[in-house]
Coordinates of C-alpha atoms (C1' of nucleotides) in Angstrom, one line a residue:
Chain A
M669 CA 108.1 140.1 83.8
T670 CA 108.6 136.5 83.2
E671 CA 110.8 134.8 81.0
L672 CA 108.3 134.5 78.1
E673 CA 108.1 138.3 78.8
Q674 CA 111.6 139.4 78.5
Y675 CA 112.0 136.6 75.4
I676 CA 109.4 138.6 73.5
H677 CA 111.0 141.8 74.9
S678 CA 113.9 141.3 73.8
Y679 CA 113.9 139.4 70.8
F680 CA 110.9 140.8 69.1
G681 CA 111.9 144.1 70.3
V682 CA 107.6 144.7 71.1
S683 CA 106.8 147.5 73.2
K684 CA 105.9 146.1 76.7
E685 CA 102.2 146.6 76.5
E686 CA 101.9 144.6 73.5
V687 CA 104.6 141.9 75.5
S688 CA 101.8 141.5 78.1
R689 CA 98.9 141.5 75.5
I690 CA 100.5 138.6 73.8
S691 CA 101.7 136.7 76.9
D692 CA 98.6 136.8 78.2
C693 CA 97.4 134.2 75.3
F694 CA 100.2 131.5 77.2
H695 CA 99.4 129.5 79.9
L696 CA 101.8 127.7 82.2
E697 CA 101.9 123.6 82.0
T698 CA 103.8 121.1 83.7
L699 CA 105.0 118.0 81.9
E700 CA 106.5 115.1 83.8
K701 CA 109.5 113.4 82.6
G702 CA 108.5 111.0 80.0
D703 CA 105.4 112.9 79.0
Y704 CA 104.8 113.5 75.3
F705 CA 104.3 116.8 74.1
L706 CA 103.0 115.5 71.0
R707 CA 103.0 112.0 69.6
T708 CA 103.8 111.1 65.7
E709 CA 101.0 111.5 63.2
K710 CA 99.3 113.8 65.5
I711 CA 98.2 117.5 64.1
C712 CA 100.0 119.9 66.4
N713 CA 97.7 122.2 68.3
K714 CA 99.9 124.5 70.3
L715 CA 102.7 126.3 70.4
S716 CA 105.2 126.6 73.7
F717 CA 107.6 128.9 75.1
H718 CA 109.8 126.5 77.1
K719 CA 110.8 127.4 80.7
S720 CA 112.5 124.7 82.5
G721 CA 113.5 120.9 81.7
L722 CA 114.6 119.6 78.6
I723 CA 112.3 118.0 75.5
R724 CA 113.3 115.4 73.2
V725 CA 112.0 115.9 69.3
Y726 CA 112.5 112.6 67.8
A727 CA 110.9 109.8 65.0
L728 CA 111.1 106.5 64.5
E729 CA 112.7 105.2 61.3
D730 CA 113.0 101.5 60.4
G731 CA 112.8 100.8 64.2
K732 CA 115.6 103.5 64.8
E733 CA 115.1 106.4 66.9
I734 CA 116.2 109.7 65.3
T735 CA 116.6 112.7 67.3
Q736 CA 115.9 115.5 65.6
W737 CA 116.6 118.2 68.5
I738 CA 116.9 118.5 72.3
S739 CA 114.7 121.6 73.6
S740 CA 115.8 123.6 76.6
K741 CA 115.2 126.7 78.3
G742 CA 114.3 129.2 76.5
Y743 CA 113.3 127.8 72.7
F744 CA 109.9 127.9 71.2
L745 CA 108.7 124.4 70.6
T746 CA 105.8 122.9 68.3
D747 CA 105.3 120.9 64.8
L748 CA 105.0 123.9 62.1
S749 CA 103.5 121.3 59.8
G750 CA 100.7 121.0 62.1
L751 CA 100.3 124.2 63.3
I752 CA 100.0 126.1 60.5
F753 CA 99.4 123.7 57.7
N754 CA 97.6 121.3 59.7
K755 CA 99.4 118.4 58.8
P756 CA 100.2 115.1 60.8
T757 CA 104.0 115.4 62.3
R758 CA 106.5 112.3 62.1
Y759 CA 107.7 113.3 65.4
N760 CA 107.4 112.5 68.9
I761 CA 108.2 115.5 71.6
Q762 CA 108.8 113.9 74.6
A763 CA 110.0 115.5 78.2
L764 CA 113.2 114.2 79.1
S765 CA 112.9 115.7 82.7
D766 CA 110.1 117.5 84.7
C767 CA 109.6 120.9 82.5
E768 CA 107.6 124.1 82.8
I769 CA 106.2 125.4 79.3
Y770 CA 104.2 128.2 78.4
T771 CA 101.7 127.0 75.9
I772 CA 99.3 128.8 74.0
T773 CA 96.4 126.9 71.9
K774 CA 95.8 127.3 68.0
Q775 CA 92.8 129.1 68.5
D776 CA 94.5 131.4 70.7
Y777 CA 97.6 131.2 68.5
Q778 CA 95.4 132.3 65.3
N779 CA 93.8 135.1 67.0
I780 CA 97.0 136.6 68.5
A781 CA 96.9 138.7 65.0
N782 CA 94.0 140.5 65.5
V783 CA 95.2 141.5 69.0
I784 CA 98.3 142.1 67.9
P785 CA 98.6 143.9 64.1
R786 CA 102.6 142.9 63.9
W787 CA 102.2 139.7 64.7
H788 CA 102.6 138.0 61.7
E789 CA 105.4 140.3 60.9
L790 CA 107.3 139.2 64.0
E791 CA 106.0 135.3 63.3
K792 CA 107.9 136.0 59.8
L793 CA 111.3 137.1 61.3
F794 CA 111.1 134.4 64.4
I795 CA 110.2 131.5 61.3
A796 CA 113.2 133.2 59.4
R797 CA 115.8 132.8 62.0
C798 CA 114.2 129.4 62.5
F799 CA 115.3 128.8 58.8
I800 CA 118.8 130.5 58.7
F801 CA 119.6 128.3 61.8
L802 CA 118.6 124.6 60.1
E803 CA 120.5 126.2 56.9
E804 CA 123.2 126.4 59.6
R805 CA 123.0 122.7 60.5
I806 CA 122.6 121.2 57.2
F807 CA 126.2 123.3 56.3
A808 CA 127.4 121.7 59.3
L809 CA 125.9 118.0 57.9
L810 CA 127.7 118.6 54.9
S811 CA 131.3 120.1 55.3
M812 CA 131.9 118.7 58.9
T813 CA 133.6 115.5 60.4
A814 CA 131.6 114.0 63.1
E815 CA 134.2 114.6 65.7
E816 CA 133.7 118.9 64.5
R817 CA 130.1 118.8 64.8
Y818 CA 130.6 117.0 68.0
Q819 CA 132.9 120.1 69.1
L820 CA 130.7 122.7 67.7
L821 CA 127.3 121.4 69.5
F822 CA 129.7 121.3 72.6
N823 CA 130.5 124.7 72.4
Q824 CA 126.9 125.9 71.4
Q825 CA 125.0 124.1 74.2
P826 CA 127.3 122.7 76.5
E827 CA 124.6 122.3 79.0
L828 CA 123.1 118.9 77.3
F829 CA 126.0 117.0 77.9
N830 CA 125.7 116.5 81.7
Q831 CA 121.9 116.4 81.2
V832 CA 120.7 114.2 78.0
P833 CA 121.6 110.7 77.9
L834 CA 124.7 110.6 75.1
Q835 CA 122.7 108.3 72.6
Y836 CA 120.2 111.2 72.2
L837 CA 123.3 113.5 71.0
A838 CA 124.9 110.7 69.2
S839 CA 121.5 110.8 67.0
M840 CA 121.4 114.4 66.9
L841 CA 124.9 114.9 65.1
G842 CA 124.3 111.9 62.9
I843 CA 126.4 109.3 64.9
T844 CA 126.1 106.0 66.7
P845 CA 126.5 106.3 70.7
E846 CA 130.1 104.1 69.9
T847 CA 131.3 106.6 68.1
L848 CA 130.7 109.5 70.4
S849 CA 132.0 107.5 73.1
R850 CA 135.2 107.3 71.2
I851 CA 135.0 110.9 70.2
R852 CA 134.8 112.2 73.5
K853 CA 137.6 109.4 74.9
K854 CA 139.7 111.0 71.7
I855 CA 139.4 114.7 73.4
G856 CA 139.0 114.2 76.7
K857 CA 135.4 115.5 77.6
T858 CA 136.2 118.6 79.5
Chain B
M890 CA 100.0 135.4 33.6
T891 CA 103.4 134.7 33.8
E892 CA 105.0 132.0 35.8
L893 CA 105.6 134.1 38.7
E894 CA 102.1 135.5 38.6
Q895 CA 100.8 131.5 38.1
Y896 CA 103.1 130.3 41.0
I897 CA 101.8 133.1 43.6
H898 CA 98.4 133.1 42.9
S899 CA 97.9 129.1 43.1
Y900 CA 100.8 128.7 45.8
F901 CA 99.8 131.8 48.2
G902 CA 96.0 131.4 47.1
V903 CA 96.2 135.4 46.5
S904 CA 93.4 137.0 44.2
K905 CA 94.3 138.2 40.9
E906 CA 94.0 141.6 41.7
E907 CA 96.7 141.2 44.7
V908 CA 98.7 138.8 42.3
S909 CA 99.5 141.5 39.4
R910 CA 99.9 144.3 42.2
I911 CA 102.6 141.9 44.0
S912 CA 104.5 140.9 40.6
D913 CA 104.3 144.8 39.1
C914 CA 107.4 144.9 42.2
F915 CA 109.6 142.1 40.2
H916 CA 111.3 142.7 36.9
L917 CA 112.9 140.4 34.6
E918 CA 116.6 140.0 35.0
T919 CA 118.9 137.4 32.9
L920 CA 122.1 135.9 34.3
E921 CA 124.7 134.6 32.1
K922 CA 126.4 131.2 33.2
G923 CA 129.1 131.8 35.5
D924 CA 127.6 135.1 36.6
Y925 CA 127.0 135.6 40.3
F926 CA 123.4 136.3 42.0
L927 CA 125.2 136.6 45.5
R928 CA 129.1 136.6 46.7
T929 CA 130.0 135.4 49.9
E930 CA 130.3 138.2 52.4
K931 CA 128.1 140.5 50.7
I932 CA 124.9 141.3 51.9
C933 CA 121.7 140.2 50.1
N934 CA 119.5 143.0 48.7
K935 CA 117.0 141.3 46.2
L936 CA 114.7 138.7 46.1
S937 CA 114.1 136.3 42.9
F938 CA 111.7 134.0 41.2
H939 CA 113.6 131.5 39.2
K940 CA 112.0 131.2 35.7
S941 CA 114.7 129.1 33.8
G942 CA 118.2 127.8 33.7
L943 CA 119.9 126.4 36.8
I944 CA 121.9 128.2 39.9
R945 CA 124.1 127.0 42.7
V946 CA 124.3 127.9 46.1
Y947 CA 127.9 126.7 47.4
A948 CA 130.1 128.2 50.2
L949 CA 134.1 128.0 50.5
E950 CA 135.0 125.7 53.4
D951 CA 138.8 124.9 54.4
G952 CA 139.4 125.3 50.6
K953 CA 136.4 122.7 49.5
E954 CA 133.3 124.1 47.9
I955 CA 130.2 123.0 49.6
T956 CA 126.9 122.7 47.3
Q957 CA 124.1 124.1 49.6
W958 CA 121.5 124.3 46.9
I959 CA 120.7 124.0 43.5
S960 CA 118.2 126.2 42.3
S961 CA 115.9 125.7 39.4
K962 CA 112.5 126.9 37.5
G963 CA 109.9 127.3 40.2
Y964 CA 112.0 128.5 43.4
F965 CA 112.7 131.4 45.3
L966 CA 116.3 132.5 45.6
T967 CA 117.9 134.9 48.2
D968 CA 119.8 134.9 51.3
L969 CA 117.2 135.8 54.3
S970 CA 120.3 136.3 56.5
G971 CA 120.9 139.3 54.1
L972 CA 117.2 140.1 53.1
I973 CA 115.8 140.1 56.3
F974 CA 118.4 140.8 59.2
N975 CA 121.0 142.8 56.9
K976 CA 124.1 140.0 57.6
P977 CA 126.5 139.1 55.0
T978 CA 126.0 136.0 53.6
R979 CA 128.8 132.8 53.5
Y980 CA 127.4 131.8 50.5
N981 CA 128.5 132.0 46.5
I982 CA 125.3 132.0 44.5
Q983 CA 126.5 131.4 41.0
A984 CA 124.5 130.7 37.3
L985 CA 125.6 127.4 36.0
S986 CA 123.8 128.3 32.6
D987 CA 122.2 131.2 31.5
C988 CA 119.1 132.3 33.7
E989 CA 116.2 133.8 33.7
I990 CA 114.8 135.1 36.9
Y991 CA 112.2 137.7 38.4
T992 CA 113.6 140.3 40.9
I993 CA 112.5 142.4 43.4
T994 CA 114.7 144.8 45.1
K995 CA 115.1 145.0 48.7
Q996 CA 113.7 148.5 49.0
D997 CA 110.5 147.7 47.1
Y998 CA 110.4 144.2 48.7
Q999 CA 109.9 146.0 52.1
N1000 CA 107.5 148.3 50.8
I1001 CA 105.4 145.3 49.4
A1002 CA 103.7 145.1 52.8
N1003 CA 102.1 148.8 52.4
V1004 CA 100.4 147.4 49.0
I1005 CA 99.0 144.2 50.2
P1006 CA 98.0 143.9 53.8
R1007 CA 98.4 140.1 54.0
W1008 CA 102.1 139.9 52.8
H1009 CA 103.6 139.1 55.7
E1010 CA 101.4 136.4 56.3
L1011 CA 102.1 134.7 53.2
E1012 CA 105.4 135.4 53.8
K1013 CA 105.4 133.9 56.8
L1014 CA 103.7 130.8 55.5
F1015 CA 106.3 130.7 52.8
I1016 CA 108.9 130.8 55.1
A1017 CA 107.5 128.5 57.1
R1018 CA 107.1 125.8 54.1
C1019 CA 110.8 126.3 53.7
F1020 CA 111.8 125.6 57.2
I1021 CA 109.9 122.2 57.1
F1022 CA 111.5 121.5 53.7
L1023 CA 115.2 122.0 55.5
E1024 CA 113.9 120.1 58.4
E1025 CA 113.2 116.8 56.5
R1026 CA 116.6 117.6 54.6
I1027 CA 118.2 117.4 58.2
F1028 CA 116.1 114.3 58.5
A1029 CA 117.4 112.7 55.6
L1030 CA 121.1 113.3 56.5
L1031 CA 120.6 112.2 59.8
S1032 CA 118.5 109.0 59.1
M1033 CA 119.7 107.7 55.1
T1034 CA 122.6 106.7 54.0
A1035 CA 124.3 108.0 51.1
E1036 CA 122.6 105.4 48.5
E1037 CA 119.4 106.3 50.0
R1038 CA 119.6 110.3 49.9
Y1039 CA 120.6 109.8 46.3
Q1040 CA 117.7 107.6 45.4
L1041 CA 115.6 110.5 47.4
L1042 CA 116.9 113.5 45.6
F1043 CA 116.7 111.4 42.1
N1044 CA 113.1 111.0 42.8
Q1045 CA 112.3 114.3 43.9
Q1046 CA 114.4 116.4 41.0
P1047 CA 115.3 113.8 38.3
E1048 CA 116.1 116.9 36.0
L1049 CA 118.9 118.1 37.9
F1050 CA 121.2 114.7 36.8
N1051 CA 121.2 115.7 33.3
Q1052 CA 122.2 119.6 33.6
V1053 CA 124.2 119.7 37.1
P1054 CA 127.8 118.7 37.0
L1055 CA 127.7 115.5 39.4
Q1056 CA 130.4 117.1 41.6
Y1057 CA 128.1 119.5 42.8
L1058 CA 125.1 116.7 43.6
A1059 CA 127.7 114.7 45.1
S1060 CA 128.5 118.0 47.1
M1061 CA 125.0 118.8 47.8
L1062 CA 124.3 114.9 49.4
G1063 CA 127.2 115.1 51.6
I1064 CA 129.6 112.9 49.5
T1065 CA 132.4 112.7 47.5
P1066 CA 132.0 112.7 43.1
E1067 CA 134.1 109.4 43.0
T1068 CA 131.1 108.1 45.8
L1069 CA 128.7 109.3 43.8
S1070 CA 129.9 107.5 40.8
R1071 CA 130.1 104.4 42.4
I1072 CA 126.6 104.6 43.6
R1073 CA 125.1 105.5 40.5
K1074 CA 127.5 102.5 38.8
K1075 CA 126.0 100.2 41.2
I1076 CA 122.5 101.3 40.6
G1077 CA 122.2 101.8 37.2
K1078 CA 121.8 105.3 36.5
T1079 CA 118.3 104.8 34.7
Chain C
dT1015 C1' 120.1 100.0 100.7
dT1016 C1' 119.5 96.0 97.0
dC1017 C1' 117.9 94.7 92.5
dT1018 C1' 116.9 96.3 88.0
dT1019 C1' 117.2 98.6 84.1
dC1020 C1' 118.9 101.6 81.5
dT1021 C1' 123.3 103.7 79.7
dC1022 C1' 128.1 104.3 78.5
dT1023 C1' 132.6 102.5 77.4
dT1024 C1' 135.3 99.4 75.0
dG1025 C1' 137.2 95.6 71.7
dA1026 C1' 137.2 93.1 67.6
dC1027 C1' 135.9 93.5 62.9
dA1028 C1' 132.9 94.6 58.9
dA1029 C1' 131.0 98.2 56.0
dA1030 C1' 131.0 102.6 54.2
dT1031 C1' 133.0 106.6 52.2
dA1032 C1' 137.4 109.2 51.5
dT1033 C1' 141.7 110.1 49.5
dC1034 C1' 144.6 109.9 45.4
dA1035 C1' 145.9 108.6 41.3
dA1036 C1' 145.6 107.5 36.2
dG1037 C1' 143.1 107.7 32.3
dA1038 C1' 139.0 108.2 29.7
dA1039 C1' 134.7 111.0 28.5
dT1040 C1' 132.8 115.0 27.8
dT1041 C1' 132.5 120.0 27.2
dT1042 C1' 134.3 124.3 25.9
dA1043 C1' 137.0 127.7 23.8
dC1044 C1' 139.6 128.9 19.7
Chain D
dG921 C1' 137.6 120.5 13.6
dT922 C1' 141.5 120.6 17.5
dA923 C1' 143.2 121.6 21.4
dA924 C1' 142.6 122.3 25.7
dA925 C1' 140.0 122.4 30.0
dT926 C1' 137.1 120.3 32.6
dT927 C1' 134.2 116.1 34.3
dC928 C1' 133.7 111.2 35.1
dT929 C1' 135.0 106.9 36.4
dT930 C1' 137.9 103.5 38.0
dG931 C1' 141.6 100.9 41.3
dA932 C1' 144.2 100.4 45.1
dT933 C1' 144.5 102.0 49.5
dA934 C1' 143.2 104.3 54.2
dT935 C1' 140.2 106.4 57.2
dT936 C1' 136.2 106.9 59.2
dT937 C1' 131.9 104.9 61.5
dG938 C1' 129.1 101.3 62.2
dT939 C1' 127.8 96.9 64.1
dC940 C1' 127.9 93.1 67.5
dA941 C1' 128.4 91.8 71.9
dA942 C1' 130.0 91.8 76.3
dG943 C1' 131.1 94.4 80.8
dA944 C1' 130.9 98.6 83.7
dG945 C1' 129.1 102.4 85.5
dA946 C1' 124.9 105.2 86.4
dA947 C1' 120.1 105.7 88.0
dG948 C1' 115.8 104.4 89.2
dA949 C1' 112.7 101.5 92.1
dA950 C1' 111.1 99.0 95.9

DNA sequence: TTCTTCTCTTGACAAATATCAAGAATTTAC
DNA sequence: GTAAATTCTTGATATTTGTCAAGAGAAGAA
């Protein structure tokens, strides 16, 4: 089984036969460092499973880049407002390093439900989990200091800190690079 | 049509016959001011459509109440982690005023898909919209000052400001009541 | 390598926001 | 209607975080 199949199997609890029917709809793509998966104002027309490398989701606001998320191996990648509602995105999604992703086109994506009757239900469960994840992120932003949010991110995704420019992680935490640098100095970086 | 039926009809684009089959699963409930819709550590076992009144979603963290959201007429109310994944919630959900809500039990909720074949798909669309909404909230928390977030909330839900204690709105914006008071003084409250 | 570019750190200072305390205003309870 | 409780505002001050600028360090290109 590919990583994609393993993921679908273990996360969705789908039978092996269904798994392979789903994964057949995906094809392996590569992104080179700097390539864009999606650019702002475009309508996202694909969904990908992140196999390797790092990808940054960011938006430009008042001349500043706001990093919303850094995707790494094991995440799904898309812009839901485009994929589901045909709306242009505010985000740029760009490879921070060479990447491999398994991609399904919007057409194939919309067709999966015909192949896998439970697809909408699985999707619902998946998006619900994403919703809860964002809810927790909001809670952290409302209730924690910059330092606490740093510790949380560091515990959850330590691998990011030696691969992603710290300025992007700072932005994702809602602070400036200088503040992140001082927090790390104070704490001792590990 | 009740408000619930109108909402389902206009939002989901479901036929009138399906609408009434869905809405039949809901029953009208009342909450008195101070009543809890859900308490922390419980597993949420219902989904409600908010018909009237105001309801606050908050969590206790380090002795402080963090208001995650204020629900008003037209929103759906539940804790997804309980309803879908049977996990206990971190939140308290409490009526700020006397409320009317249309409620469906978890059992009936889980049964809807048998009655309405498209239910999982509709749910997926609904939760996806909620996801995008949270994504925007995170973006606001990452990129805007307290004053800008206040203006945004004020534009989006002005009705909250003469009905909800400002301390709760402050918490929802990620600031203290004192800071909110000063922002309002500076701006001129309208 | 060597040069260039990008990234990170540090310091000095400014701005935003929090904290604490007190009193005013409003709402609730009887 | 009055008293009690809650909520809101304000001032003084502390803390956190941001801004700007400069230099150190690291990564990439030729």
